[in-house]
Amino acid sequence: MGIFSFFNRFRASADDRSPWGDFFFEPVSVRSGSGVRVSADHSMRLAAVYACVRILSETMASLPFVMYRSRADGGKDRVKDHWLYTLLAKRPNPFQNAFEWREMLQGHLVLRGNAYNRIVSNARGEITQLSPIHPDRIRMELLPSGDYRYRVTDRQGQESVVPRGEIWHLRGLSSDGMMGLSPIDLARESLGMALAAQDYGARFFANDAKPTGGWIEFPGSFKDSEAKKVFRESYQSAQSGANRGKVLVLENGMKFHEVGVTNKDAQFLELRKFQITDIARLFRVPPHMIADLERATFSNIEQQSLEFVMHTMTPWAERWEASIEADLLFDGEALEIEFDFANLMRGDAASRSTYYQSGIQNGWLTRNEARIAENLNPLTGLDEPLRPLNMVEEGAAEDLEIDAEQVAPPAQEVAETVDQTAARFHALVSNTAARWARRISRAGAVNEKDIAQIAEALAVPAARVHEWANTQACAPMSEAALTESLMTLGMT
C-alpha cells in the first residue's frame, strides 16, 4: 500500500483538531446548517456576492464629493478650499486616493456592517489623514463609565488601546447603536447553501459528471473494522485523483451498486438561479446589474436602475453624509456634505436635451449652467436666465393692467387717427375715379365689360354701377364731371 496509504489512515476531517486536521488552518467563522463555513471572505467566492459588493463599492466611490456653505437667502455655495474637502475628495491618506479609499470602506460596510479609520490631526485640530483599519483587526470595548474605546491589532499582532475620538466608525444597520450588523452573518444559511451548491457542482464535474455515491455488496465479511477501513480507503484511492475513470476490479464476489439523486431530481440548476436572486435581494441590487437578465425587459430595466439609485445608493450616501458631518466637522460649522447623484440620473442625450430645454425656456436654468453640466466651458453672455414674454408673476398682473391704461392713447389722438384714415380713403377713391374718367372720356361710352371692373375698383355693387352707366349714356359728361360723379358713386 505504500507510505502514503499509511498516512491516509490518519487523514482527518475539517472538524479534527489533530495535527493532521484543518481546524487550526481555517479562518475563524461559523459553520452553517449546510456544513459550510461562512465568513465575509468565504462568501466572496460566490460570483453573485462579489458582483454585488463590487457594484455597491464602485458606485459609492464614483459619486462626486461636494461641500456646501449655506447662504442667508436659502441658497448655498460650493466650498473647495476647506481642509476636509481636500482630505475626502483628493487624498485621504498617503497610500490611497479618494476612489480607492471610499471603495474599500464601502466594501467593509457591505460585507461586515462596519468600517473604521484611524484619525490623524494637526495642532489646529484639522484632520490630515484617515487611515483605514480592517474590521477584523479592531474590536469595541465597553467601559464601566458607559463610554467605549477600541482595541486595534496591528499586522505584527501587537494590540493597542485607542480612544473613541481617534477612530472614525462608519456603521451599517445596527441593533444597539454601537456596532453595525454584518449582512453575511445574518444571511449565513442562505449563503452557506449557495456555497454548498457551488462546491457540489465542482466535485460533480471533477468526477467526470458522474455521481459518486454507492455501496459494495460483499457476500463474506471482513476480519475486523480495521480491515474494512483499509479496503474502503484503498478503493477510494484507486478511483479518485489520477485513477478516476479507470476500470474497477472487485474480488471475492463483490458487486458495486450505484446510489444517488440526479441533478435534475435535486433541481440543482433551479437552486443555483434562486441563489443569485436571493443574494441580489440581500444587498438590494437589481438582478440585471449582476447579469441576471431572466426577468429583465426593455421597459423595466430603466425603472429598476432608477430604484437602485433611490432605494439602494441614496440610503448609503445619507449614512456617509450624516457620519461625516457628525464626526469629522467642527461643531458650529455651517457646512453641508453631499454626494452628487447627477451623473447617475443623467439619462440619454435626448432626455438631457429635453431637460435643459425646459429649464432654459422656463427661466430656472441658465445656458451656461447647462453647458457646465455637459462638461463644456461657459460662454460670455449666457449667464442670465431667459424669461418667456407671455408669462408674468401673479403679483405683476395688476401692475401691467395699470401700465396698459397709462399708455392708452387719448381720445384726441384716436380722433386724429380716424381722420387720417378717412383722408387716405378719399384720396384712393379720387385717384381711381380720375383714372376711369379719362378712360371713359377717351372711349366715349361705358362698355359692359367696364361695369364689373368699375364695381371692383370702387368696391360698390355692380347694379349701382350699371344704373350709373345708363344715366351717363343719356347725358354725356366731361372728364371733370365724370370724375366728380365716380367719386360720389365710390364714397356712397
GROMACS .gro file of C-alpha atoms in nm:
model
  492
    1MET     CA    1   0.000   0.000   0.000
    2GLY     CA    2   0.295   0.232   0.043
    3ILE     CA    3   0.384   0.504   0.289
    4PHE     CA    4   0.116   0.743   0.156
    5SER     CA    5  -0.157   0.491   0.224
    6PHE     CA    6  -0.024   0.461   0.575
    7PHE     CA    7  -0.059   0.834   0.638
    8ASN     CA    8  -0.401   0.838   0.475
    9ARG     CA    9  -0.526   0.632   0.765
   10PHE     CA   10  -0.476   0.934   0.986
   11ARG     CA   11  -0.632   1.179   0.745
   12ALA     CA   12  -0.882   1.391   0.937
   13SER     CA   13  -1.185   1.599   0.855
   14ALA     CA   14  -1.219   1.976   0.895
   15ASP     CA   15  -1.351   1.924   1.249
   16ASP     CA   16  -1.044   1.730   1.358
   17ARG     CA   17  -0.812   1.932   1.582
   18SER     CA   18  -0.524   1.688   1.548
   19PRO     CA   19  -0.201   1.785   1.368
   20TRP     CA   20  -0.346   1.624   1.054
   21GLY     CA   21  -0.671   1.822   1.065
   22ASP     CA   22  -0.764   2.152   0.901
   23PHE     CA   23  -0.933   2.307   1.203
   24PHE     CA   24  -0.648   2.537   1.304
   25PHE     CA   25  -0.581   2.643   0.946
   26GLU     CA   26  -0.934   2.758   0.857
   27PRO     CA   27  -1.045   3.121   0.900
   28VAL     CA   28  -1.245   3.196   1.210
   29SER     CA   29  -1.610   3.162   1.109
   30VAL     CA   30  -1.931   2.978   1.188
   31ARG     CA   31  -2.041   2.663   1.012
   32SER     CA   32  -2.385   2.688   0.852
   33GLY     CA   33  -2.655   2.423   0.852
   34SER     CA   34  -2.536   2.304   0.511
   35GLY     CA   35  -2.198   2.215   0.664
   36VAL     CA   36  -2.005   2.501   0.501
   37ARG     CA   37  -1.822   2.765   0.698
   38VAL     CA   38  -1.948   3.111   0.604
   39SER     CA   39  -1.748   3.430   0.653
   40ALA     CA   40  -1.709   3.757   0.467
   41ASP     CA   41  -1.406   3.623   0.283
   42HIS     CA   42  -1.567   3.286   0.208
   43SER     CA   43  -1.880   3.449   0.068
   44MET     CA   44  -1.673   3.641  -0.188
   45ARG     CA   45  -1.614   3.305  -0.359
   46LEU     CA   46  -1.969   3.338  -0.487
   47ALA     CA   47  -1.978   3.536  -0.810
   48ALA     CA   48  -2.310   3.699  -0.717
   49VAL     CA   49  -2.175   3.825  -0.382
   50TYR     CA   50  -1.859   3.958  -0.542
   51ALA     CA   51  -2.063   4.132  -0.815
   52CYS     CA   52  -2.298   4.296  -0.561
   53VAL     CA   53  -2.012   4.413  -0.339
   54ARG     CA   54  -1.825   4.549  -0.637
   55ILE     CA   55  -2.129   4.737  -0.773
   56LEU     CA   56  -2.207   4.899  -0.438
   57SER     CA   57  -1.844   4.987  -0.366
   58GLU     CA   58  -1.760   5.124  -0.709
   59THR     CA   59  -2.083   5.322  -0.733
   60MET     CA   60  -2.027   5.482  -0.393
   61ALA     CA   61  -1.664   5.559  -0.478
   62SER     CA   62  -1.757   5.721  -0.811
   63LEU     CA   63  -2.004   5.974  -0.666
   64PRO     CA   64  -1.857   6.328  -0.664
   65PHE     CA   65  -1.799   6.462  -0.312
   66VAL     CA   66  -1.947   6.811  -0.266
   67MET     CA   67  -1.935   7.059   0.024
   68TYR     CA   68  -2.179   7.349   0.053
   69ARG     CA   69  -2.194   7.659   0.271
   70SER     CA   70  -2.545   7.786   0.340
   71ARG     CA   71  -2.643   8.142   0.245
   72ALA     CA   72  -2.885   8.377   0.417
   73ASP     CA   73  -3.125   8.371   0.119
   74GLY     CA   74  -3.163   7.996   0.141
   75GLY     CA   75  -2.912   7.920  -0.134
   76LYS     CA   76  -2.577   7.751  -0.098
   77ASP     CA   77  -2.227   7.794  -0.239
   78ARG     CA   78  -1.980   7.519  -0.320
   79VAL     CA   79  -1.671   7.503  -0.099
   80LYS     CA   80  -1.341   7.368  -0.229
   81ASP     CA   81  -1.088   7.548  -0.009
   82HIS     CA   82  -1.173   7.359   0.312
   83TRP     CA   83  -0.928   7.107   0.459
   84LEU     CA   84  -1.198   6.836   0.475
   85TYR     CA   85  -1.272   6.870   0.103
   86THR     CA   86  -0.906   6.815   0.021
   87LEU     CA   87  -0.899   6.513   0.251
   88LEU     CA   88  -1.212   6.335   0.127
   89ALA     CA   89  -1.210   6.438  -0.239
   90LYS     CA   90  -0.837   6.423  -0.312
   91ARG     CA   91  -0.606   6.235  -0.074
   92PRO     CA   92  -0.738   6.076   0.249
   93ASN     CA   93  -0.402   5.914   0.329
   94PRO     CA   94  -0.055   5.883   0.174
   95PHE     CA   95  -0.110   5.540   0.019
   96GLN     CA   96  -0.466   5.567  -0.124
   97ASN     CA   97  -0.654   5.806  -0.347
   98ALA     CA   98  -1.013   5.906  -0.273
   99PHE     CA   99  -1.167   5.645  -0.504
  100GLU     CA  100  -0.971   5.350  -0.365
  101TRP     CA  101  -1.030   5.463  -0.008
  102ARG     CA  102  -1.407   5.501  -0.045
  103GLU     CA  103  -1.433   5.177  -0.242
  104MET     CA  104  -1.253   4.990   0.037
  105LEU     CA  105  -1.465   5.138   0.316
  106GLN     CA  106  -1.790   5.070   0.133
  107GLY     CA  107  -1.678   4.710   0.083
  108HIS     CA  108  -1.619   4.679   0.458
  109LEU     CA  109  -1.965   4.820   0.525
  110VAL     CA  110  -2.138   4.590   0.279
  111LEU     CA  111  -1.966   4.271   0.398
  112ARG     CA  112  -1.914   4.334   0.770
  113GLY     CA  113  -2.153   4.617   0.858
  114ASN     CA  114  -1.873   4.839   0.996
  115ALA     CA  115  -1.586   5.048   0.859
  116TYR     CA  116  -1.308   5.209   1.063
  117ASN     CA  117  -1.047   5.480   1.010
  118ARG     CA  118  -0.766   5.598   1.235
  119ILE     CA  119  -0.784   5.979   1.264
  120VAL     CA  120  -0.460   6.176   1.244
  121SER     CA  121  -0.492   6.551   1.309
  122ASN     CA  122  -0.261   6.853   1.340
  123ALA     CA  123  -0.221   7.106   1.620
  124ARG     CA  124  -0.521   7.309   1.496
  125GLY     CA  125  -0.747   7.007   1.522
  126GLU     CA  126  -0.777   6.968   1.145
  127ILE     CA  127  -0.774   6.608   1.024
  128THR     CA  128  -0.477   6.543   0.798
  129GLN     CA  129  -0.508   6.169   0.745
  130LEU     CA  130  -0.771   5.894   0.760
  131SER     CA  131  -0.609   5.550   0.763
  132PRO     CA  132  -0.848   5.256   0.716
  133ILE     CA  133  -0.843   4.968   0.965
  134HIS     CA  134  -0.965   4.623   0.868
  135PRO     CA  135  -1.280   4.540   1.070
  136ASP     CA  136  -1.136   4.201   1.167
  137ARG     CA  137  -0.845   4.372   1.344
  138ILE     CA  138  -1.044   4.605   1.568
  139ARG     CA  139  -1.299   4.550   1.841
  140MET     CA  140  -1.503   4.778   2.063
  141GLU     CA  141  -1.452   4.764   2.438
  142LEU     CA  142  -1.722   4.899   2.672
  143LEU     CA  143  -1.603   5.080   2.986
  144PRO     CA  144  -1.771   5.083   3.330
  145SER     CA  145  -1.847   5.452   3.282
  146GLY     CA  146  -2.070   5.372   2.985
  147ASP     CA  147  -1.817   5.506   2.735
  148TYR     CA  148  -1.624   5.284   2.499
  149ARG     CA  149  -1.286   5.258   2.333
  150TYR     CA  150  -1.127   5.042   2.068
  151ARG     CA  151  -0.859   4.774   2.073
  152VAL     CA  152  -0.663   4.756   1.748
  153THR     CA  153  -0.434   4.471   1.647
  154ASP     CA  154  -0.160   4.564   1.401
  155ARG     CA  155  -0.008   4.340   1.135
  156GLN     CA  156   0.259   4.219   1.379
  157GLY     CA  157  -0.004   4.104   1.626
  158GLN     CA  158   0.052   4.384   1.876
  159GLU     CA  159  -0.265   4.518   2.038
  160SER     CA  160  -0.310   4.883   2.131
  161VAL     CA  161  -0.588   5.077   2.301
  162VAL     CA  162  -0.728   5.373   2.103
  163PRO     CA  163  -0.981   5.624   2.243
  164ARG     CA  164  -1.306   5.667   2.053
  165GLY     CA  165  -1.210   6.020   1.944
  166GLU     CA  166  -0.926   5.883   1.731
  167ILE     CA  167  -1.143   5.635   1.540
  168TRP     CA  168  -1.397   5.728   1.274
  169HIS     CA  169  -1.654   5.450   1.288
  170LEU     CA  170  -1.898   5.411   0.998
  171ARG     CA  171  -2.188   5.183   1.097
  172GLY     CA  172  -2.440   4.996   0.889
  173LEU     CA  173  -2.776   4.881   1.022
  174SER     CA  174  -2.734   4.845   1.399
  175SER     CA  175  -2.941   4.690   1.677
  176ASP     CA  176  -2.763   4.863   1.966
  177GLY     CA  177  -2.637   5.189   1.811
  178MET     CA  178  -2.274   5.091   1.861
  179MET     CA  179  -2.192   4.807   1.621
  180GLY     CA  180  -2.334   4.752   1.274
  181LEU     CA  181  -2.486   4.417   1.185
  182SER     CA  182  -2.298   4.202   0.936
  183PRO     CA  183  -2.520   4.105   0.638
  184ILE     CA  184  -2.305   3.793   0.587
  185ASP     CA  185  -2.368   3.671   0.941
  186LEU     CA  186  -2.741   3.739   0.915
  187ALA     CA  187  -2.770   3.553   0.584
  188ARG     CA  188  -2.535   3.271   0.684
  189GLU     CA  189  -2.773   2.988   0.598
  190SER     CA  190  -2.863   3.126   0.256
  191LEU     CA  191  -2.500   3.188   0.164
  192GLY     CA  192  -2.398   2.852   0.309
  193MET     CA  193  -2.648   2.680   0.082
  194ALA     CA  194  -2.511   2.868  -0.218
  195LEU     CA  195  -2.152   2.776  -0.127
  196ALA     CA  196  -2.252   2.413  -0.072
  197ALA     CA  197  -2.424   2.400  -0.412
  198GLN     CA  198  -2.119   2.557  -0.576
  199ASP     CA  199  -1.882   2.309  -0.409
  200TYR     CA  200  -2.108   2.020  -0.501
  201GLY     CA  201  -2.108   2.128  -0.865
  202ALA     CA  202  -1.729   2.149  -0.864
  203ARG     CA  203  -1.697   1.799  -0.716
  204PHE     CA  204  -1.956   1.664  -0.960
  205PHE     CA  205  -1.762   1.780  -1.265
  206ALA     CA  206  -1.432   1.682  -1.106
  207ASN     CA  207  -1.574   1.328  -1.110
  208ASP     CA  208  -1.641   1.345  -1.485
  209ALA     CA  209  -2.002   1.449  -1.422
  210LYS     CA  210  -2.087   1.111  -1.270
  211PRO     CA  211  -2.246   1.051  -0.930
  212THR     CA  212  -2.002   0.917  -0.673
  213GLY     CA  213  -2.238   0.763  -0.421
  214GLY     CA  214  -2.281   0.387  -0.398
  215TRP     CA  215  -2.226   0.076  -0.193
  216ILE     CA  216  -2.041  -0.252  -0.240
  217GLU     CA  217  -2.212  -0.584  -0.181
  218PHE     CA  218  -1.976  -0.838  -0.019
  219PRO     CA  219  -2.105  -1.191   0.036
  220GLY     CA  220  -1.849  -1.257   0.304
  221SER     CA  221  -1.731  -1.048   0.599
  222PHE     CA  222  -1.422  -0.853   0.694
  223LYS     CA  223  -1.191  -0.977   0.963
  224ASP     CA  224  -1.234  -0.662   1.170
  225SER     CA  225  -1.321  -0.293   1.137
  226GLU     CA  226  -0.962  -0.206   1.055
  227ALA     CA  227  -0.967  -0.438   0.754
  228LYS     CA  228  -1.291  -0.277   0.636
  229LYS     CA  229  -1.137   0.069   0.673
  230VAL     CA  230  -0.827  -0.031   0.478
  231PHE     CA  231  -1.042  -0.172   0.195
  232ARG     CA  232  -1.255   0.141   0.176
  233GLU     CA  233  -0.953   0.372   0.161
  234SER     CA  234  -0.777   0.159  -0.100
  235TYR     CA  235  -1.094   0.159  -0.312
  236GLN     CA  236  -1.127   0.535  -0.288
  237SER     CA  237  -0.763   0.593  -0.380
  238ALA     CA  238  -0.799   0.358  -0.677
  239GLN     CA  239  -1.098   0.551  -0.811
  240SER     CA  240  -1.001   0.912  -0.735
  241GLY     CA  241  -0.738   1.160  -0.845
  242ALA     CA  242  -0.532   1.039  -1.142
  243ASN     CA  243  -0.709   0.700  -1.127
  244ARG     CA  244  -1.053   0.847  -1.186
  245GLY     CA  245  -1.235   0.674  -1.471
  246LYS     CA  246  -1.028   0.355  -1.468
  247VAL     CA  247  -1.187   0.012  -1.473
  248LEU     CA  248  -1.299  -0.104  -1.129
  249VAL     CA  249  -1.190  -0.455  -1.034
  250LEU     CA  250  -1.370  -0.625  -0.745
  251GLU     CA  251  -1.282  -0.962  -0.592
  252ASN     CA  252  -1.445  -1.231  -0.380
  253GLY     CA  253  -1.790  -1.186  -0.538
  254MET     CA  254  -1.819  -0.814  -0.459
  255LYS     CA  255  -2.076  -0.607  -0.653
  256PHE     CA  256  -2.097  -0.227  -0.683
  257HIS     CA  257  -2.443  -0.067  -0.653
  258GLU     CA  258  -2.478   0.299  -0.755
  259VAL     CA  259  -2.689   0.516  -0.527
  260GLY     CA  260  -2.758   0.884  -0.579
  261VAL     CA  261  -3.004   1.152  -0.678
  262THR     CA  262  -2.961   1.308  -1.020
  263ASN     CA  263  -2.906   1.682  -1.053
  264LYS     CA  264  -3.240   1.708  -1.231
  265ASP     CA  265  -3.418   1.544  -0.940
  266ALA     CA  266  -3.235   1.770  -0.695
  267GLN     CA  267  -3.325   2.078  -0.906
  268PHE     CA  268  -2.961   2.181  -0.900
  269LEU     CA  269  -2.990   2.448  -1.173
  270GLU     CA  270  -3.307   2.594  -1.022
  271LEU     CA  271  -3.132   2.622  -0.686
  272ARG     CA  272  -2.834   2.799  -0.842
  273LYS     CA  273  -3.064   3.051  -1.017
  274PHE     CA  274  -3.260   3.114  -0.700
  275GLN     CA  275  -2.942   3.177  -0.503
  276ILE     CA  276  -2.848   3.460  -0.744
  277THR     CA  277  -3.183   3.630  -0.686
  278ASP     CA  278  -3.159   3.571  -0.311
  279ILE     CA  279  -2.811   3.729  -0.293
  280ALA     CA  280  -2.925   4.027  -0.501
  281ARG     CA  281  -3.217   4.066  -0.258
  282LEU     CA  282  -2.975   4.060   0.037
  283PHE     CA  283  -2.770   4.352  -0.098
  284ARG     CA  284  -3.072   4.528  -0.257
  285VAL     CA  285  -2.915   4.521  -0.604
  286PRO     CA  286  -3.136   4.477  -0.914
  287PRO     CA  287  -3.066   4.132  -1.063
  288HIS     CA  288  -2.996   4.273  -1.408
  289MET     CA  289  -2.697   4.464  -1.265
  290ILE     CA  290  -2.525   4.134  -1.180
  291ALA     CA  291  -2.602   3.990  -1.525
  292ASP     CA  292  -2.921   3.803  -1.426
  293LEU     CA  293  -3.150   3.901  -1.715
  294GLU     CA  294  -3.402   3.620  -1.678
  295ARG     CA  295  -3.687   3.854  -1.584
  296ALA     CA  296  -3.550   4.178  -1.729
  297THR     CA  297  -3.729   4.360  -2.009
  298PHE     CA  298  -3.655   4.675  -2.204
  299SER     CA  299  -3.926   4.865  -2.017
  300ASN     CA  300  -3.844   4.765  -1.659
  301ILE     CA  301  -3.463   4.787  -1.664
  302GLU     CA  302  -3.474   5.169  -1.669
  303GLN     CA  303  -3.717   5.171  -1.375
  304GLN     CA  304  -3.505   4.921  -1.181
  305SER     CA  305  -3.195   5.134  -1.238
  306LEU     CA  306  -3.382   5.436  -1.104
  307GLU     CA  307  -3.493   5.236  -0.799
  308PHE     CA  308  -3.131   5.131  -0.742
  309VAL     CA  309  -3.035   5.499  -0.713
  310MET     CA  310  -3.331   5.594  -0.493
  311HIS     CA  311  -3.363   5.294  -0.263
  312THR     CA  312  -3.012   5.147  -0.255
  313MET     CA  313  -2.748   5.414  -0.309
  314THR     CA  314  -2.933   5.710  -0.155
  315PRO     CA  315  -2.950   5.548   0.195
  316TRP     CA  316  -2.581   5.459   0.174
  317ALA     CA  317  -2.493   5.816   0.074
  318GLU     CA  318  -2.707   5.958   0.355
  319ARG     CA  319  -2.528   5.730   0.600
  320TRP     CA  320  -2.190   5.862   0.485
  321GLU     CA  321  -2.303   6.226   0.486
  322ALA     CA  322  -2.452   6.209   0.836
  323SER     CA  323  -2.141   6.041   0.978
  324ILE     CA  324  -1.903   6.290   0.816
  325GLU     CA  325  -2.100   6.592   0.942
  326ALA     CA  326  -2.130   6.448   1.294
  327ASP     CA  327  -1.779   6.308   1.345
  328LEU     CA  328  -1.536   6.494   1.117
  329LEU     CA  329  -1.658   6.856   1.106
  330PHE     CA  330  -1.617   7.110   1.386
  331ASP     CA  331  -1.929   7.197   1.583
  332GLY     CA  332  -2.097   7.512   1.454
  333GLU     CA  333  -1.961   7.498   1.100
  334ALA     CA  334  -2.240   7.588   0.858
  335LEU     CA  335  -2.129   7.329   0.604
  336GLU     CA  336  -2.332   7.060   0.432
  337ILE     CA  337  -2.193   6.737   0.288
  338GLU     CA  338  -2.344   6.579  -0.021
  339PHE     CA  339  -2.265   6.306  -0.271
  340ASP     CA  340  -2.386   6.421  -0.611
  341PHE     CA  341  -2.613   6.174  -0.794
  342ALA     CA  342  -2.644   6.389  -1.107
  343ASN     CA  343  -2.424   6.160  -1.314
  344LEU     CA  344  -2.631   5.853  -1.222
  345MET     CA  345  -2.952   6.036  -1.318
  346ARG     CA  346  -2.825   6.183  -1.646
  347GLY     CA  347  -3.018   5.961  -1.884
  348ASP     CA  348  -2.957   5.956  -2.258
  349ALA     CA  349  -2.880   6.254  -2.482
  350ALA     CA  350  -3.244   6.307  -2.586
  351SER     CA  351  -3.365   6.313  -2.224
  352ARG     CA  352  -3.092   6.555  -2.120
  353SER     CA  353  -3.170   6.783  -2.414
  354THR     CA  354  -3.539   6.796  -2.317
  355TYR     CA  355  -3.446   6.866  -1.955
  356TYR     CA  356  -3.210   7.153  -2.044
  357GLN     CA  357  -3.456   7.300  -2.294
  358SER     CA  358  -3.733   7.305  -2.035
  359GLY     CA  359  -3.509   7.467  -1.775
  360ILE     CA  360  -3.374   7.734  -2.009
  361GLN     CA  361  -3.708   7.827  -2.162
  362ASN     CA  362  -3.882   7.849  -1.824
  363GLY     CA  363  -3.603   8.058  -1.672
  364TRP     CA  364  -3.485   7.834  -1.385
  365LEU     CA  365  -3.166   7.725  -1.566
  366THR     CA  366  -2.914   7.942  -1.745
  367ARG     CA  367  -2.749   7.840  -2.068
  368ASN     CA  368  -2.406   7.837  -1.907
  369GLU     CA  369  -2.531   7.610  -1.628
  370ALA     CA  370  -2.644   7.365  -1.894
  371ARG     CA  371  -2.304   7.385  -2.064
  372ILE     CA  372  -2.123   7.323  -1.736
  373ALA     CA  373  -2.347   7.021  -1.668
  374GLU     CA  374  -2.233   6.881  -2.003
  375ASN     CA  375  -1.865   6.947  -1.919
  376LEU     CA  376  -1.846   7.243  -2.158
  377ASN     CA  377  -1.683   7.575  -2.076
  378PRO     CA  378  -1.919   7.870  -2.014
  379LEU     CA  379  -1.954   8.141  -2.278
  380THR     CA  380  -1.981   8.516  -2.234
  381GLY     CA  381  -2.337   8.648  -2.228
  382LEU     CA  382  -2.508   8.321  -2.134
  383ASP     CA  383  -2.526   8.372  -1.757
  384GLU     CA  384  -2.863   8.548  -1.745
  385PRO     CA  385  -3.180   8.335  -1.723
  386LEU     CA  386  -3.434   8.374  -2.003
  387ARG     CA  387  -3.795   8.469  -1.928
  388PRO     CA  388  -4.092   8.388  -2.152
  389LEU     CA  389  -4.262   8.708  -2.276
  390ASN     CA  390  -4.611   8.559  -2.242
  391MET     CA  391  -4.569   8.468  -1.874
  392VAL     CA  392  -4.562   8.701  -1.573
  393GLU     CA  393  -4.578   8.656  -1.199
  394GLU     CA  394  -4.921   8.681  -1.031
  395GLY     CA  395  -4.828   8.995  -0.836
  396ALA     CA  396  -4.724   9.177  -1.152
  397ALA     CA  397  -5.054   9.124  -1.337
  398GLU     CA  398  -5.230   9.427  -1.178
  399ASP     CA  399  -4.929   9.650  -1.244
  400LEU     CA  400  -4.940   9.552  -1.608
  401GLU     CA  401  -5.307   9.649  -1.629
  402ILE     CA  402  -5.228   9.990  -1.478
  403ASP     CA  403  -4.942  10.034  -1.724
  404ALA     CA  404  -5.175   9.947  -2.011
  405GLU     CA  405  -5.417  10.217  -1.900
  406GLN     CA  406  -5.137  10.471  -1.873
  407VAL     CA  407  -5.009  10.404  -2.222
  408ALA     CA  408  -5.358  10.412  -2.384
  409PRO     CA  409  -5.383  10.697  -2.642
  410PRO     CA  410  -5.602  11.000  -2.554
  411ALA     CA  411  -5.938  11.050  -2.729
  412GLN     CA  412  -5.798  11.338  -2.940
  413GLU     CA  413  -5.522  11.108  -3.075
  414VAL     CA  414  -5.782  10.843  -3.157
  415ALA     CA  415  -5.991  11.104  -3.347
  416GLU     CA  416  -5.684  11.217  -3.539
  417THR     CA  417  -5.616  10.860  -3.638
  418VAL     CA  418  -5.971  10.818  -3.771
  419ASP     CA  419  -5.944  11.143  -3.973
  420GLN     CA  420  -5.618  11.028  -4.125
  421THR     CA  421  -5.779  10.701  -4.235
  422ALA     CA  422  -6.072  10.888  -4.396
  423ALA     CA  423  -5.834  11.116  -4.582
  424ARG     CA  424  -5.642  10.819  -4.723
  425PHE     CA  425  -5.969  10.658  -4.833
  426HIS     CA  426  -6.084  10.980  -5.005
  427ALA     CA  427  -5.754  11.010  -5.191
  428LEU     CA  428  -5.774  10.646  -5.304
  429VAL     CA  429  -6.130  10.691  -5.441
  430SER     CA  430  -6.031  11.019  -5.607
  431ASN     CA  431  -5.737  10.861  -5.793
  432THR     CA  432  -5.950  10.566  -5.904
  433ALA     CA  433  -6.236  10.793  -6.026
  434ALA     CA  434  -5.994  11.017  -6.223
  435ARG     CA  435  -5.834  10.713  -6.392
  436TRP     CA  436  -6.171  10.569  -6.502
  437ALA     CA  437  -6.300  10.914  -6.609
  438ARG     CA  438  -6.007  10.951  -6.852
  439ARG     CA  439  -6.066  10.604  -6.988
  440ILE     CA  440  -6.442  10.658  -7.039
  441SER     CA  441  -6.381  11.002  -7.190
  442ARG     CA  442  -6.141  10.856  -7.448
  443ALA     CA  443  -6.379  10.566  -7.526
  444GLY     CA  444  -6.683  10.797  -7.546
  445ALA     CA  445  -6.904  10.550  -7.360
  446VAL     CA  446  -6.911  10.292  -7.082
  447ASN     CA  447  -6.872   9.937  -7.210
  448GLU     CA  448  -7.040   9.638  -7.047
  449LYS     CA  449  -6.707   9.489  -6.951
  450ASP     CA  450  -6.611   9.816  -6.776
  451ILE     CA  451  -6.905   9.794  -6.538
  452ALA     CA  452  -6.767   9.492  -6.348
  453GLN     CA  453  -6.417   9.643  -6.327
  454ILE     CA  454  -6.551   9.981  -6.200
  455ALA     CA  455  -6.760   9.797  -5.937
  456GLU     CA  456  -6.450   9.605  -5.818
  457ALA     CA  457  -6.226   9.915  -5.819
  458LEU     CA  458  -6.469  10.131  -5.621
  459ALA     CA  459  -6.596   9.840  -5.404
  460VAL     CA  460  -6.964   9.907  -5.488
  461PRO     CA  461  -7.237   9.670  -5.619
  462ALA     CA  462  -7.239   9.610  -5.994
  463ALA     CA  463  -7.611   9.704  -6.013
  464ARG     CA  464  -7.541  10.055  -5.891
  465VAL     CA  465  -7.261  10.092  -6.146
  466HIS     CA  466  -7.496   9.969  -6.423
  467GLU     CA  467  -7.758  10.223  -6.317
  468TRP     CA  468  -7.491  10.497  -6.314
  469ALA     CA  469  -7.374  10.394  -6.664
  470ASN     CA  470  -7.730  10.426  -6.801
  471THR     CA  471  -7.754  10.779  -6.660
  472GLN     CA  472  -7.423  10.878  -6.815
  473ALA     CA  473  -7.534  10.738  -7.157
  474CYS     CA  474  -7.844  10.958  -7.156
  475ALA     CA  475  -7.648  11.274  -7.075
  476PRO     CA  476  -7.278  11.257  -7.168
  477MET     CA  477  -7.044  11.450  -6.930
  478SER     CA  478  -6.697  11.596  -6.946
  479GLU     CA  479  -6.394  11.428  -6.789
  480ALA     CA  480  -6.413  11.652  -6.479
  481ALA     CA  481  -6.785  11.584  -6.442
  482LEU     CA  482  -6.722  11.211  -6.484
  483THR     CA  483  -6.455  11.223  -6.211
  484GLU     CA  484  -6.690  11.400  -5.973
  485SER     CA  485  -6.972  11.158  -6.050
  486LEU     CA  486  -6.749  10.850  -5.998
  487MET     CA  487  -6.621  10.991  -5.665
  488THR     CA  488  -6.979  11.035  -5.548
  489LEU     CA  489  -7.051  10.675  -5.651
  490GLY     CA  490  -6.744  10.542  -5.471
  491MET     CA  491  -6.788  10.742  -5.149
  492THR     CA  492  -7.152  10.633  -5.106
   0.00000   0.00000   0.00000
